């Protein structure tokens, strides 16, 4: 899937147009077309990195999960709007992203070390260690940002981000995303209901202690018992777990005629009113068709002004699809179960 070569400066201008609310409909349409072509280019380097990541994960955890996704247009636009002084579209590092979910922090560190020691030609540009220093929101994990090096100029210099998480870290992050979508709040960016934000921060700290790691700086003084008592009291007062447990798994799934497990890529569209999930499967040879449909569905969301989530992702199986992206299935049970097990 090749597109005309776009300069970094031209992509930056596209980003400026996407956040300009005064731009004409015609200019916006042109910018979106360029943006979609440029975003689709990330699929090639993502597939290359997925081969290596799958090997690293398979060597240490046979039950580990590897997945990939293209960042959604609304998320990219929100990120550009929130960081207009520092963020440019051409240098956004997570347009193409991969995710590995493994059993333990030790497994995460092992994969991180293998990437550090690798002699691959791709440049390891940046490491964000949110396990050693969790984000204020409570997010934990390790992000490795690579610059892809390739003889083809269309791909050369594209960024790919690899997220490494334990299962507990993933349950937390997926719960934040699910609750944010359900309650229409930007909880990932620490925006939304104060009680929900506080609850997720405390649970993240407890999860960190369970994994024998430091919680975020605001919870360094808490022991495990003190945190459990605090979360239990907080839940009795505010009932956040009950709110989260009320998020129901979607009532039905529309399926194409193809068997879902025969696919290599999936488009997932999640609606809230009424709750439903639509999964569109595509084989490896249908990737171009998948990307075209992805563009059209995102455009449809923008025109209608409604708020379904649409994403194009890839995993090894539909079972792993649900584990890798539970937020798109409105599935929060793993997180709720983990918290209840700890505080009870």
GROMACS .gro file of C-alpha atoms in nm:
model
  344
    1UNK     CA    1   0.000   0.000   0.000
    2UNK     CA    2   0.199   0.296  -0.130
    3UNK     CA    3   0.117   0.665  -0.138
    4UNK     CA    4   0.294   0.973  -0.271
    5UNK     CA    5   0.579   1.081  -0.049
    6UNK     CA    6   0.477   1.358   0.191
    7UNK     CA    7   0.732   1.587   0.350
    8UNK     CA    8   0.732   1.630   0.726
    9UNK     CA    9   0.639   1.996   0.684
   10UNK     CA   10   0.339   1.913   0.463
   11UNK     CA   11   0.211   1.665   0.723
   12UNK     CA   12   0.258   1.928   0.993
   13UNK     CA   13   0.042   2.165   0.785
   14UNK     CA   14  -0.221   1.893   0.758
   15UNK     CA   15  -0.220   1.869   1.137
   16UNK     CA   16  -0.272   2.244   1.165
   17UNK     CA   17  -0.571   2.224   0.931
   18UNK     CA   18  -0.729   1.937   1.127
   19UNK     CA   19  -0.742   2.149   1.444
   20UNK     CA   20  -0.851   2.471   1.269
   21UNK     CA   21  -1.224   2.511   1.331
   22UNK     CA   22  -1.247   2.795   1.076
   23UNK     CA   23  -1.115   2.590   0.783
   24UNK     CA   24  -1.343   2.537   0.483
   25UNK     CA   25  -1.506   2.199   0.424
   26UNK     CA   26  -1.316   2.160   0.096
   27UNK     CA   27  -0.975   2.223   0.253
   28UNK     CA   28  -1.060   1.994   0.544
   29UNK     CA   29  -1.153   1.715   0.303
   30UNK     CA   30  -0.821   1.752   0.120
   31UNK     CA   31  -0.630   1.749   0.449
   32UNK     CA   32  -0.812   1.438   0.571
   33UNK     CA   33  -0.730   1.258   0.247
   34UNK     CA   34  -0.358   1.334   0.288
   35UNK     CA   35  -0.374   1.240   0.656
   36UNK     CA   36  -0.536   0.904   0.585
   37UNK     CA   37  -0.280   0.820   0.317
   38UNK     CA   38   0.004   0.911   0.552
   39UNK     CA   39  -0.146   0.720   0.847
   40UNK     CA   40  -0.191   0.409   0.632
   41UNK     CA   41   0.180   0.410   0.551
   42UNK     CA   42   0.246   0.313   0.914
   43UNK     CA   43   0.091  -0.030   0.857
   44UNK     CA   44   0.400  -0.159   0.678
   45UNK     CA   45   0.654  -0.081   0.952
   46UNK     CA   46   0.404  -0.193   1.215
   47UNK     CA   47   0.384  -0.536   1.052
   48UNK     CA   48   0.764  -0.556   1.048
   49UNK     CA   49   0.790  -0.477   1.419
   50UNK     CA   50   0.507  -0.718   1.503
   51UNK     CA   51   0.712  -1.013   1.376
   52UNK     CA   52   0.996  -0.932   1.617
   53UNK     CA   53   0.766  -0.848   1.908
   54UNK     CA   54   0.574  -1.173   1.865
   55UNK     CA   55   0.901  -1.367   1.882
   56UNK     CA   56   1.019  -1.186   2.196
   57UNK     CA   57   0.685  -1.244   2.369
   58UNK     CA   58   0.661  -1.608   2.257
   59UNK     CA   59   1.006  -1.684   2.396
   60UNK     CA   60   0.901  -1.593   2.752
   61UNK     CA   61   0.521  -1.618   2.774
   62UNK     CA   62   0.323  -1.858   2.556
   63UNK     CA   63   0.001  -1.692   2.673
   64UNK     CA   64   0.123  -1.341   2.596
   65UNK     CA   65  -0.071  -1.117   2.359
   66UNK     CA   66   0.062  -0.903   2.074
   67UNK     CA   67  -0.164  -0.654   1.897
   68UNK     CA   68  -0.137  -0.350   1.674
   69UNK     CA   69  -0.356  -0.054   1.587
   70UNK     CA   70  -0.362   0.269   1.391
   71UNK     CA   71  -0.442   0.564   1.616
   72UNK     CA   72  -0.795   0.689   1.567
   73UNK     CA   73  -0.848   1.025   1.394
   74UNK     CA   74  -1.049   1.183   1.682
   75UNK     CA   75  -0.776   1.083   1.929
   76UNK     CA   76  -0.506   1.233   1.708
   77UNK     CA   77  -0.699   1.558   1.667
   78UNK     CA   78  -0.763   1.584   2.042
   79UNK     CA   79  -0.394   1.526   2.109
   80UNK     CA   80  -0.297   1.799   1.862
   81UNK     CA   81  -0.548   2.041   2.016
   82UNK     CA   82  -0.432   1.974   2.372
   83UNK     CA   83  -0.064   2.019   2.286
   84UNK     CA   84  -0.068   2.276   2.008
   85UNK     CA   85   0.249   2.448   2.132
   86UNK     CA   86   0.459   2.130   2.150
   87UNK     CA   87   0.295   1.867   1.927
   88UNK     CA   88   0.324   1.833   1.550
   89UNK     CA   89   0.150   1.567   1.344
   90UNK     CA   90   0.466   1.479   1.152
   91UNK     CA   91   0.652   1.392   1.472
   92UNK     CA   92   0.366   1.225   1.661
   93UNK     CA   93   0.522   0.905   1.790
   94UNK     CA   94   0.223   0.674   1.835
   95UNK     CA   95   0.022   0.701   1.513
   96UNK     CA   96   0.128   0.341   1.454
   97UNK     CA   97   0.131   0.140   1.776
   98UNK     CA   98   0.193  -0.215   1.894
   99UNK     CA   99   0.109  -0.364   2.231
  100UNK     CA  100   0.246  -0.663   2.421
  101UNK     CA  101   0.071  -0.797   2.732
  102UNK     CA  102   0.268  -1.045   2.944
  103UNK     CA  103   0.250  -1.200   3.290
  104UNK     CA  104   0.496  -1.002   3.499
  105UNK     CA  105   0.715  -0.695   3.529
  106UNK     CA  106   1.015  -0.926   3.489
  107UNK     CA  107   0.878  -1.036   3.149
  108UNK     CA  108   0.832  -0.672   3.048
  109UNK     CA  109   1.190  -0.594   3.150
  110UNK     CA  110   1.320  -0.894   2.957
  111UNK     CA  111   1.154  -0.774   2.636
  112UNK     CA  112   1.275  -0.420   2.697
  113UNK     CA  113   1.633  -0.548   2.740
  114UNK     CA  114   1.617  -0.746   2.415
  115UNK     CA  115   1.515  -0.436   2.225
  116UNK     CA  116   1.795  -0.235   2.386
  117UNK     CA  117   2.047  -0.501   2.289
  118UNK     CA  118   1.913  -0.548   1.936
  119UNK     CA  119   2.135  -0.458   1.643
  120UNK     CA  120   1.844  -0.391   1.409
  121UNK     CA  121   1.884  -0.092   1.180
  122UNK     CA  122   1.575   0.078   1.320
  123UNK     CA  123   1.655   0.354   1.569
  124UNK     CA  124   1.535   0.325   1.928
  125UNK     CA  125   1.455   0.693   1.972
  126UNK     CA  126   1.302   0.706   2.318
  127UNK     CA  127   1.205   0.495   2.619
  128UNK     CA  128   0.930   0.609   2.856
  129UNK     CA  129   0.944   0.401   3.173
  130UNK     CA  130   0.605   0.450   3.336
  131UNK     CA  131   0.666   0.154   3.566
  132UNK     CA  132   0.957   0.318   3.745
  133UNK     CA  133   0.773   0.652   3.734
  134UNK     CA  134   0.398   0.610   3.682
  135UNK     CA  135   0.205   0.895   3.525
  136UNK     CA  136   0.006   1.116   3.768
  137UNK     CA  137  -0.310   0.949   3.633
  138UNK     CA  138  -0.174   0.613   3.750
  139UNK     CA  139  -0.087   0.478   3.406
  140UNK     CA  140   0.197   0.224   3.413
  141UNK     CA  141   0.387   0.045   3.138
  142UNK     CA  142   0.690   0.092   2.917
  143UNK     CA  143   0.680   0.269   2.581
  144UNK     CA  144   0.956   0.218   2.325
  145UNK     CA  145   0.955   0.466   2.038
  146UNK     CA  146   1.132   0.359   1.719
  147UNK     CA  147   1.218   0.540   1.400
  148UNK     CA  148   1.172   0.301   1.109
  149UNK     CA  149   1.462   0.286   0.864
  150UNK     CA  150   1.388   0.157   0.515
  151UNK     CA  151   1.524   0.201   0.164
  152UNK     CA  152   1.175   0.302   0.048
  153UNK     CA  153   1.139   0.676   0.119
  154UNK     CA  154   0.765   0.640   0.187
  155UNK     CA  155   0.836   0.446   0.505
  156UNK     CA  156   1.173   0.583   0.610
  157UNK     CA  157   1.155   0.798   0.923
  158UNK     CA  158   0.807   0.690   1.034
  159UNK     CA  159   0.759   0.647   1.409
  160UNK     CA  160   0.628   0.327   1.567
  161UNK     CA  161   0.553   0.297   1.938
  162UNK     CA  162   0.564  -0.035   2.124
  163UNK     CA  163   0.380  -0.057   2.457
  164UNK     CA  164   0.485  -0.325   2.704
  165UNK     CA  165   0.243  -0.404   2.988
  166UNK     CA  166   0.176  -0.669   3.247
  167UNK     CA  167  -0.176  -0.810   3.264
  168UNK     CA  168  -0.251  -0.608   3.576
  169UNK     CA  169  -0.128  -0.288   3.412
  170UNK     CA  170  -0.337  -0.369   3.106
  171UNK     CA  171  -0.653  -0.434   3.310
  172UNK     CA  172  -0.612  -0.090   3.464
  173UNK     CA  173  -0.545   0.095   3.137
  174UNK     CA  174  -0.831  -0.082   2.959
  175UNK     CA  175  -1.071   0.002   3.243
  176UNK     CA  176  -0.979   0.371   3.222
  177UNK     CA  177  -1.042   0.368   2.846
  178UNK     CA  178  -1.372   0.181   2.885
  179UNK     CA  179  -1.500   0.411   3.158
  180UNK     CA  180  -1.386   0.717   2.964
  181UNK     CA  181  -1.582   0.608   2.658
  182UNK     CA  182  -1.889   0.500   2.855
  183UNK     CA  183  -1.910   0.819   3.060
  184UNK     CA  184  -1.783   1.035   2.771
  185UNK     CA  185  -1.491   1.167   2.975
  186UNK     CA  186  -1.122   1.199   2.888
  187UNK     CA  187  -1.007   1.001   3.191
  188UNK     CA  188  -0.681   0.906   3.014
  189UNK     CA  189  -0.592   1.276   3.013
  190UNK     CA  190  -0.697   1.318   3.378
  191UNK     CA  191  -1.016   1.499   3.278
  192UNK     CA  192  -1.354   1.392   3.409
  193UNK     CA  193  -1.531   1.301   3.731
  194UNK     CA  194  -1.296   1.368   4.024
  195UNK     CA  195  -1.408   1.065   4.219
  196UNK     CA  196  -1.348   0.827   3.928
  197UNK     CA  197  -1.006   0.983   3.864
  198UNK     CA  198  -0.912   0.947   4.231
  199UNK     CA  199  -1.032   0.587   4.240
  200UNK     CA  200  -0.821   0.487   3.940
  201UNK     CA  201  -0.515   0.657   4.091
  202UNK     CA  202  -0.553   0.463   4.416
  203UNK     CA  203  -0.610   0.132   4.240
  204UNK     CA  204  -0.303   0.190   4.023
  205UNK     CA  205  -0.098   0.243   4.338
  206UNK     CA  206  -0.230  -0.082   4.486
  207UNK     CA  207  -0.157  -0.271   4.164
  208UNK     CA  208   0.198  -0.132   4.167
  209UNK     CA  209   0.254  -0.256   4.521
  210UNK     CA  210   0.114  -0.597   4.422
  211UNK     CA  211   0.381  -0.610   4.153
  212UNK     CA  212   0.647  -0.501   4.404
  213UNK     CA  213   0.698  -0.169   4.224
  214UNK     CA  214   0.673   0.191   4.342
  215UNK     CA  215   0.333   0.359   4.296
  216UNK     CA  216   0.306   0.717   4.172
  217UNK     CA  217   0.475   0.971   4.395
  218UNK     CA  218   0.150   1.073   4.568
  219UNK     CA  219   0.117   0.725   4.722
  220UNK     CA  220   0.474   0.651   4.829
  221UNK     CA  221   0.382   0.683   5.195
  222UNK     CA  222   0.101   0.424   5.180
  223UNK     CA  223   0.142   0.062   5.282
  224UNK     CA  224  -0.051  -0.211   5.107
  225UNK     CA  225  -0.293  -0.241   5.398
  226UNK     CA  226  -0.344   0.135   5.418
  227UNK     CA  227  -0.425   0.152   5.048
  228UNK     CA  228  -0.671  -0.137   5.069
  229UNK     CA  229  -0.846   0.031   5.363
  230UNK     CA  230  -0.857   0.362   5.178
  231UNK     CA  231  -0.999   0.208   4.860
  232UNK     CA  232  -1.253   0.008   5.058
  233UNK     CA  233  -1.371   0.321   5.242
  234UNK     CA  234  -1.375   0.521   4.918
  235UNK     CA  235  -1.587   0.254   4.750
  236UNK     CA  236  -1.834   0.247   5.039
  237UNK     CA  237  -1.878   0.624   5.005
  238UNK     CA  238  -1.877   0.669   4.627
  239UNK     CA  239  -1.959   0.325   4.479
  240UNK     CA  240  -1.720   0.355   4.185
  241UNK     CA  241  -1.688  -0.022   4.140
  242UNK     CA  242  -2.064  -0.047   4.121
  243UNK     CA  243  -2.065   0.223   3.852
  244UNK     CA  244  -1.802   0.035   3.655
  245UNK     CA  245  -1.975  -0.299   3.699
  246UNK     CA  246  -2.288  -0.146   3.548
  247UNK     CA  247  -2.108  -0.109   3.215
  248UNK     CA  248  -2.262  -0.396   3.024
  249UNK     CA  249  -2.096  -0.594   2.753
  250UNK     CA  250  -2.263  -0.500   2.426
  251UNK     CA  251  -2.587  -0.676   2.354
  252UNK     CA  252  -2.499  -0.817   2.013
  253UNK     CA  253  -2.220  -0.855   1.761
  254UNK     CA  254  -2.281  -0.820   1.388
  255UNK     CA  255  -2.067  -1.057   1.190
  256UNK     CA  256  -1.980  -1.081   0.825
  257UNK     CA  257  -2.011  -1.418   0.655
  258UNK     CA  258  -1.639  -1.487   0.697
  259UNK     CA  259  -1.536  -1.668   1.010
  260UNK     CA  260  -1.375  -1.413   1.239
  261UNK     CA  261  -1.075  -1.632   1.318
  262UNK     CA  262  -0.983  -1.643   0.948
  263UNK     CA  263  -0.905  -1.271   0.956
  264UNK     CA  264  -0.577  -1.088   1.014
  265UNK     CA  265  -0.731  -0.743   1.065
  266UNK     CA  266  -1.052  -0.626   1.226
  267UNK     CA  267  -1.246  -0.302   1.228
  268UNK     CA  268  -1.432  -0.268   1.557
  269UNK     CA  269  -1.716  -0.018   1.586
  270UNK     CA  270  -1.863   0.029   1.933
  271UNK     CA  271  -2.189   0.214   1.995
  272UNK     CA  272  -2.338   0.330   2.323
  273UNK     CA  273  -2.696   0.406   2.220
  274UNK     CA  274  -2.806   0.134   2.191
  275UNK     CA  275  -2.505  -0.063   2.318
  276UNK     CA  276  -2.366  -0.275   2.037
  277UNK     CA  277  -2.041  -0.391   1.881
  278UNK     CA  278  -1.979  -0.447   1.513
  279UNK     CA  279  -1.674  -0.647   1.403
  280UNK     CA  280  -1.566  -0.642   1.039
  281UNK     CA  281  -1.296  -0.903   0.962
  282UNK     CA  282  -1.040  -0.874   0.681
  283UNK     CA  283  -0.776  -1.115   0.558
  284UNK     CA  284  -0.417  -1.005   0.503
  285UNK     CA  285  -0.481  -0.960   0.131
  286UNK     CA  286  -0.779  -0.733   0.210
  287UNK     CA  287  -0.577  -0.478   0.406
  288UNK     CA  288  -0.627  -0.201   0.151
  289UNK     CA  289  -1.002  -0.258   0.161
  290UNK     CA  290  -0.993  -0.254   0.542
  291UNK     CA  291  -0.814   0.078   0.548
  292UNK     CA  292  -1.060   0.230   0.298
  293UNK     CA  293  -1.356   0.114   0.508
  294UNK     CA  294  -1.186   0.253   0.819
  295UNK     CA  295  -1.160   0.595   0.653
  296UNK     CA  296  -1.525   0.591   0.547
  297UNK     CA  297  -1.652   0.487   0.891
  298UNK     CA  298  -1.448   0.758   1.064
  299UNK     CA  299  -1.583   1.014   0.818
  300UNK     CA  300  -1.937   0.893   0.885
  301UNK     CA  301  -1.887   0.941   1.259
  302UNK     CA  302  -1.772   1.299   1.205
  303UNK     CA  303  -2.064   1.385   0.975
  304UNK     CA  304  -2.332   1.242   1.202
  305UNK     CA  305  -2.186   1.398   1.514
  306UNK     CA  306  -2.246   1.081   1.715
  307UNK     CA  307  -1.983   0.920   1.930
  308UNK     CA  308  -1.921   0.556   1.837
  309UNK     CA  309  -1.563   0.434   1.855
  310UNK     CA  310  -1.405   0.297   1.538
  311UNK     CA  311  -1.061   0.136   1.524
  312UNK     CA  312  -0.856  -0.081   1.287
  313UNK     CA  313  -0.656  -0.342   1.476
  314UNK     CA  314  -0.469  -0.668   1.427
  315UNK     CA  315  -0.407  -0.964   1.659
  316UNK     CA  316  -0.341  -1.337   1.618
  317UNK     CA  317  -0.703  -1.439   1.688
  318UNK     CA  318  -1.043  -1.297   1.772
  319UNK     CA  319  -1.004  -1.433   2.127
  320UNK     CA  320  -0.686  -1.231   2.172
  321UNK     CA  321  -0.859  -0.937   2.005
  322UNK     CA  322  -1.102  -0.912   2.296
  323UNK     CA  323  -0.819  -0.945   2.548
  324UNK     CA  324  -0.602  -0.685   2.377
  325UNK     CA  325  -0.879  -0.425   2.329
  326UNK     CA  326  -1.146  -0.491   2.594
  327UNK     CA  327  -1.250  -0.124   2.594
  328UNK     CA  328  -1.397  -0.168   2.245
  329UNK     CA  329  -1.607  -0.455   2.379
  330UNK     CA  330  -1.723  -0.254   2.683
  331UNK     CA  331  -1.559  -0.529   2.888
  332UNK     CA  332  -1.439  -0.424   3.230
  333UNK     CA  333  -1.485  -0.747   3.426
  334UNK     CA  334  -1.113  -0.835   3.458
  335UNK     CA  335  -1.038  -0.503   3.624
  336UNK     CA  336  -1.341  -0.516   3.856
  337UNK     CA  337  -1.256  -0.874   3.952
  338UNK     CA  338  -0.893  -0.790   4.028
  339UNK     CA  339  -0.987  -0.495   4.248
  340UNK     CA  340  -1.255  -0.684   4.439
  341UNK     CA  341  -1.018  -0.974   4.499
  342UNK     CA  342  -0.762  -0.739   4.653
  343UNK     CA  343  -0.991  -0.527   4.871
  344UNK     CA  344  -1.206  -0.813   4.995
   0.00000   0.00000   0.00000
